[in-house]
Short mmCIF file of C-alpha atoms in Angstrom, two decimals:
data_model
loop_
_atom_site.label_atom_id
_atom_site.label_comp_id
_atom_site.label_asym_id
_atom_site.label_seq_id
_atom_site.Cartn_x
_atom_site.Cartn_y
_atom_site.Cartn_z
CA UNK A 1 91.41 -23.34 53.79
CA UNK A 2 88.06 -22.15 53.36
CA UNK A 3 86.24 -22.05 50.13
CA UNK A 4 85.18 -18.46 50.59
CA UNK A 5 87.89 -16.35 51.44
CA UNK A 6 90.65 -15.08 49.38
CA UNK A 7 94.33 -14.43 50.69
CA UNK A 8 94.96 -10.77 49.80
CA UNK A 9 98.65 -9.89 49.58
CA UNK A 10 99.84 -6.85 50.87
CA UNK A 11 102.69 -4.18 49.70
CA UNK A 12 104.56 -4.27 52.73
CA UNK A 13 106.17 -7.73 53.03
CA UNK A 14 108.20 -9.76 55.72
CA UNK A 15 111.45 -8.46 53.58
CA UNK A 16 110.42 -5.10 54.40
CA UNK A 17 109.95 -5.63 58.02
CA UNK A 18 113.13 -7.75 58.62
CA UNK A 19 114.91 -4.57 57.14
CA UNK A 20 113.35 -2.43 59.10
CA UNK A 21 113.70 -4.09 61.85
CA UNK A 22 117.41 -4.31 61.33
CA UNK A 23 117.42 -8.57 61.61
CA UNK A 24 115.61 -11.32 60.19
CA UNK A 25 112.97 -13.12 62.14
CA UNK A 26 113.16 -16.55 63.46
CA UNK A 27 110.80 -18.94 65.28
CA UNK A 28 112.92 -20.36 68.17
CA UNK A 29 110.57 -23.59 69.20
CA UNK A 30 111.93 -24.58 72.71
CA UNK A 31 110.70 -28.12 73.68
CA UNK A 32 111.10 -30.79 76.52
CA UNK A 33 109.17 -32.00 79.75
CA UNK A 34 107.29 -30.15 81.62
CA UNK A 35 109.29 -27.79 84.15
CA UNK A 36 112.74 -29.21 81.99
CA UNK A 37 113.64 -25.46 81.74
CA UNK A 38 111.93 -24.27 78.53
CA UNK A 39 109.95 -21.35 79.51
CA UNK A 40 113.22 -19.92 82.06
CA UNK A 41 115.75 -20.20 78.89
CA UNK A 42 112.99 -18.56 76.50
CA UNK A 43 112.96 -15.92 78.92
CA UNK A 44 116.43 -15.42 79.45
CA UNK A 45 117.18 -15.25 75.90
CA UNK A 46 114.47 -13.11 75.20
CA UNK A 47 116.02 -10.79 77.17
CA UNK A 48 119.12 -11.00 76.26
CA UNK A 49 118.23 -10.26 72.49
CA UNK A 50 115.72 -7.35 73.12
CA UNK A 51 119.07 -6.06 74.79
CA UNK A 52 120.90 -5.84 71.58
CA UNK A 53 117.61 -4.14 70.29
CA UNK A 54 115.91 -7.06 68.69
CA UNK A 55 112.35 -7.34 68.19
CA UNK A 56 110.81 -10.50 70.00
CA UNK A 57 107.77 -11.98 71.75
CA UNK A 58 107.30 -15.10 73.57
CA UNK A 59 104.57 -17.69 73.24
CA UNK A 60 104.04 -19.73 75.99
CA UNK A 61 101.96 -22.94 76.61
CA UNK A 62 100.31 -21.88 80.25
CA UNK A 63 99.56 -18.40 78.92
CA UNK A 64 98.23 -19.63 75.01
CA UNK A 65 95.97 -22.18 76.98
CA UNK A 66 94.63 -19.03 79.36
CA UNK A 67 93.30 -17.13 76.20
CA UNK A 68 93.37 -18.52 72.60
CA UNK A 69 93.68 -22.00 72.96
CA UNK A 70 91.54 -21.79 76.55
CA UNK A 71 88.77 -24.59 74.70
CA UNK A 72 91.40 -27.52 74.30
CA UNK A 73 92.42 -30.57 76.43
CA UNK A 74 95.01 -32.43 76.66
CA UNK A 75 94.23 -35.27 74.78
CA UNK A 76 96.77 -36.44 71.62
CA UNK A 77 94.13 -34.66 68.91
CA UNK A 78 93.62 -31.30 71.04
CA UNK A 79 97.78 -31.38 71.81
CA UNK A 80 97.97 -31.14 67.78
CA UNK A 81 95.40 -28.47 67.07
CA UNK A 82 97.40 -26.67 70.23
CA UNK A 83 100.92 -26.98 68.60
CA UNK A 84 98.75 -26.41 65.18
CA UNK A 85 97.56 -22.77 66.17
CA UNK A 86 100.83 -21.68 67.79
CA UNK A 87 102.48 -21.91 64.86
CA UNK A 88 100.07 -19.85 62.75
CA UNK A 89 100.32 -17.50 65.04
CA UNK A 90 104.08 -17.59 65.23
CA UNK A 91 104.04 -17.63 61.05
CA UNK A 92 102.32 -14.05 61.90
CA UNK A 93 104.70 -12.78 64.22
CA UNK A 94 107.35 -13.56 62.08
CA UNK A 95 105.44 -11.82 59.08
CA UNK A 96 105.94 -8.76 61.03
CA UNK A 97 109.74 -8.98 61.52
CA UNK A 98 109.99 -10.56 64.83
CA UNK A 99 111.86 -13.33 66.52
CA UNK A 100 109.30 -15.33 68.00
CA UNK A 101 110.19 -17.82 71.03
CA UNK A 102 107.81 -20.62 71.91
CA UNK A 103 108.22 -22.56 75.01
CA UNK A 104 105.45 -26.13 74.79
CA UNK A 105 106.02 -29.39 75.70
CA UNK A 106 104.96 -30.44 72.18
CA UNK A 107 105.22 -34.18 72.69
CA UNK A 108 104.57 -35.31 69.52
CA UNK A 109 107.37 -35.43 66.65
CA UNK A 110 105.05 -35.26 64.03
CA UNK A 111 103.23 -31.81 65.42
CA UNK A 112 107.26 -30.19 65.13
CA UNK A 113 107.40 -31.56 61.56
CA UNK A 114 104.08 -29.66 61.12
CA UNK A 115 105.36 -26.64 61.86
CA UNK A 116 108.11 -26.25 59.92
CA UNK A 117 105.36 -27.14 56.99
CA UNK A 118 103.61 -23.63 58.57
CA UNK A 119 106.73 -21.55 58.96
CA UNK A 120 108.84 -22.81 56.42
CA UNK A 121 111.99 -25.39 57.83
CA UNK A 122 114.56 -22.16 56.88
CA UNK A 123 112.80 -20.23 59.91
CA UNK A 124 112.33 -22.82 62.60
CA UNK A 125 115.01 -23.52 64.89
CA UNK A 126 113.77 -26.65 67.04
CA UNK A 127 115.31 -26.12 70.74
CA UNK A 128 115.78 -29.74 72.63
CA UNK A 129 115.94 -28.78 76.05
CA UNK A 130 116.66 -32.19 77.28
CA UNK A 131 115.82 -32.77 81.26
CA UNK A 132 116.10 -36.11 82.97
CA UNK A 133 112.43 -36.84 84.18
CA UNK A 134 113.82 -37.59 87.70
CA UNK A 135 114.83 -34.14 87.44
CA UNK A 136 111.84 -32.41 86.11
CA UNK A 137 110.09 -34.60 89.18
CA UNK A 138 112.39 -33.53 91.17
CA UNK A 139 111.90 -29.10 90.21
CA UNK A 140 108.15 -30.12 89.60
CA UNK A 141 107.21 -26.05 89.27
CA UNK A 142 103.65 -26.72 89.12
CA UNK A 143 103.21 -29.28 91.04
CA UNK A 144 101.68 -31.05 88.14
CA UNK A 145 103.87 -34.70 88.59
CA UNK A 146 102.91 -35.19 92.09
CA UNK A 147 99.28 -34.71 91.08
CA UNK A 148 99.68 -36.87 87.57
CA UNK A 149 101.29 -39.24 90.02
CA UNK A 150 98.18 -39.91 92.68
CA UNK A 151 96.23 -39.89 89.57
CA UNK A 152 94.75 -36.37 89.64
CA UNK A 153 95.99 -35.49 86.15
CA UNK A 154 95.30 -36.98 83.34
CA UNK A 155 97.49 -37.52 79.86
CA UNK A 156 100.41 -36.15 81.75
CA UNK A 157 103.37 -36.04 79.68
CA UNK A 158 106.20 -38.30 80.59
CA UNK A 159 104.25 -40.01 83.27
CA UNK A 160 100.42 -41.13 81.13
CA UNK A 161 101.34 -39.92 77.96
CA UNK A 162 104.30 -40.26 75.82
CA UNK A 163 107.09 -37.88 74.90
CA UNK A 164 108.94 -38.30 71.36
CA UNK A 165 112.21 -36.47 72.48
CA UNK A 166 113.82 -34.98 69.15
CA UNK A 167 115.84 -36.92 66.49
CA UNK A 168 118.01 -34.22 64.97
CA UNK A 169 116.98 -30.74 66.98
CA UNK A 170 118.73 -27.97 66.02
CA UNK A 171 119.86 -27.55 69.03
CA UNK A 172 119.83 -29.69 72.48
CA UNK A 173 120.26 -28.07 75.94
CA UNK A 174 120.76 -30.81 78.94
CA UNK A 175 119.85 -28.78 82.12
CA UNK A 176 120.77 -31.66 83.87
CA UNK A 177 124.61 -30.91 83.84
CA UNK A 178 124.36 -27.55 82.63
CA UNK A 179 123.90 -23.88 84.48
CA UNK A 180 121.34 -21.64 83.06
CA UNK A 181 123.72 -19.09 82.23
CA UNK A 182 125.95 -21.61 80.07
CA UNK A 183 122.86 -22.80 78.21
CA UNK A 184 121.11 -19.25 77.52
CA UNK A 185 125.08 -18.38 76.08
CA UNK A 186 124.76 -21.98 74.09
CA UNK A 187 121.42 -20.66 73.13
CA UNK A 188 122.40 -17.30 72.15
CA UNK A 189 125.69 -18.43 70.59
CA UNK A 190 124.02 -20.49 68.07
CA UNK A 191 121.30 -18.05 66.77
CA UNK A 192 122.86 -14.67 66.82
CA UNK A 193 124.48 -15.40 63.25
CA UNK A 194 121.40 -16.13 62.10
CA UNK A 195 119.46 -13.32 62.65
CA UNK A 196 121.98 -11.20 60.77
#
């Protein structure tokens, strides 16, 4: 924290928003591999809750590293100051009432830990969505294995640089032997009580 500012505390708190609102607000952290399914679920569940009229936004790691986070790389320090700023930025959406849905890779188990320290453990729901890397290979959205692969990309996760899948997620999705449809239910299932 810097020396020179002071936090100033508003009238209006998160309460008052969450009432509002009509629901409490959540930060639904949604990580795996790379093309393992996270950004399609956040999507789909996304819409299915703005459909029962709740108040979301989803953060997601191709469009954070476009604008806000557009001066990091991927090496292990810049992958923590990624995950780092996503969940300030989550801690404000949630401020203002909202459920917030992340979808990043987020290798590193100590970076999750981190942001429950940010958001507070009560509001973090960590989302496992657990893909075979044969089958992430095998979807390979971006292209980005086949190019991590003939040595084109560097620190690829899964492939150069390590993933630390979950101990104890909240909740674990394996897209591997599930439809997308059955998970976003699973999904949807699990956090509905919550928000109430």
């Amino acid at each position: 924290m810097s020396l020179n500012t002071v936090r100033h505390d508003y009238k209006i708190t998160k309460a008052n928003r969450e009432e509002l609102r009509g629901h409490k607000s959540l930060l639904l952290w949604f990580t795996g591999l790379s093309g393992s399914g996270k950004s399609t679920l956040a999507n789909l569940v996304e819409t299915a809750l703005y459909k029962e009229g709740i108040s979301t936004f989803s953060l997601d790691g191709d469009n954070i590293r476009q604008g806000i986070n557009k001066d990091l790389s991927f090496s292990p320090d810049d992958r923590t100051e990624n995950i780092r700023r996503i969940a300030e930025i989550a801690n404000l959406m949630m401020d203002a009432g909202v459920v917030t849905l992340a979808a990043f890779v987020s290798p590193y188990i100590k970076d999750r830990e981190d942001i429950k320290t940010i958001v507070g453990a009560d509001n973090f729901i960590e989302i496992y969505v657990n893909t075979s890397l044969e089958e992430c290979e095998r979807r390979d959205v971006k292209g980005l294995y086949k190019k991590a692969r003939a040595g084109e990309i560097k620190n690829m996760t899964g492939i150069s640089a390590p993933y630390e899948a979950p101990i104890n997620p909240d909740l674990e999705i394996k897209t591997d032997d599930q439809s997308i449809e059955a998970s976003v239910q699973t999904i949807l299932d699990f956090i509905i009580q919550k928000l109430k």
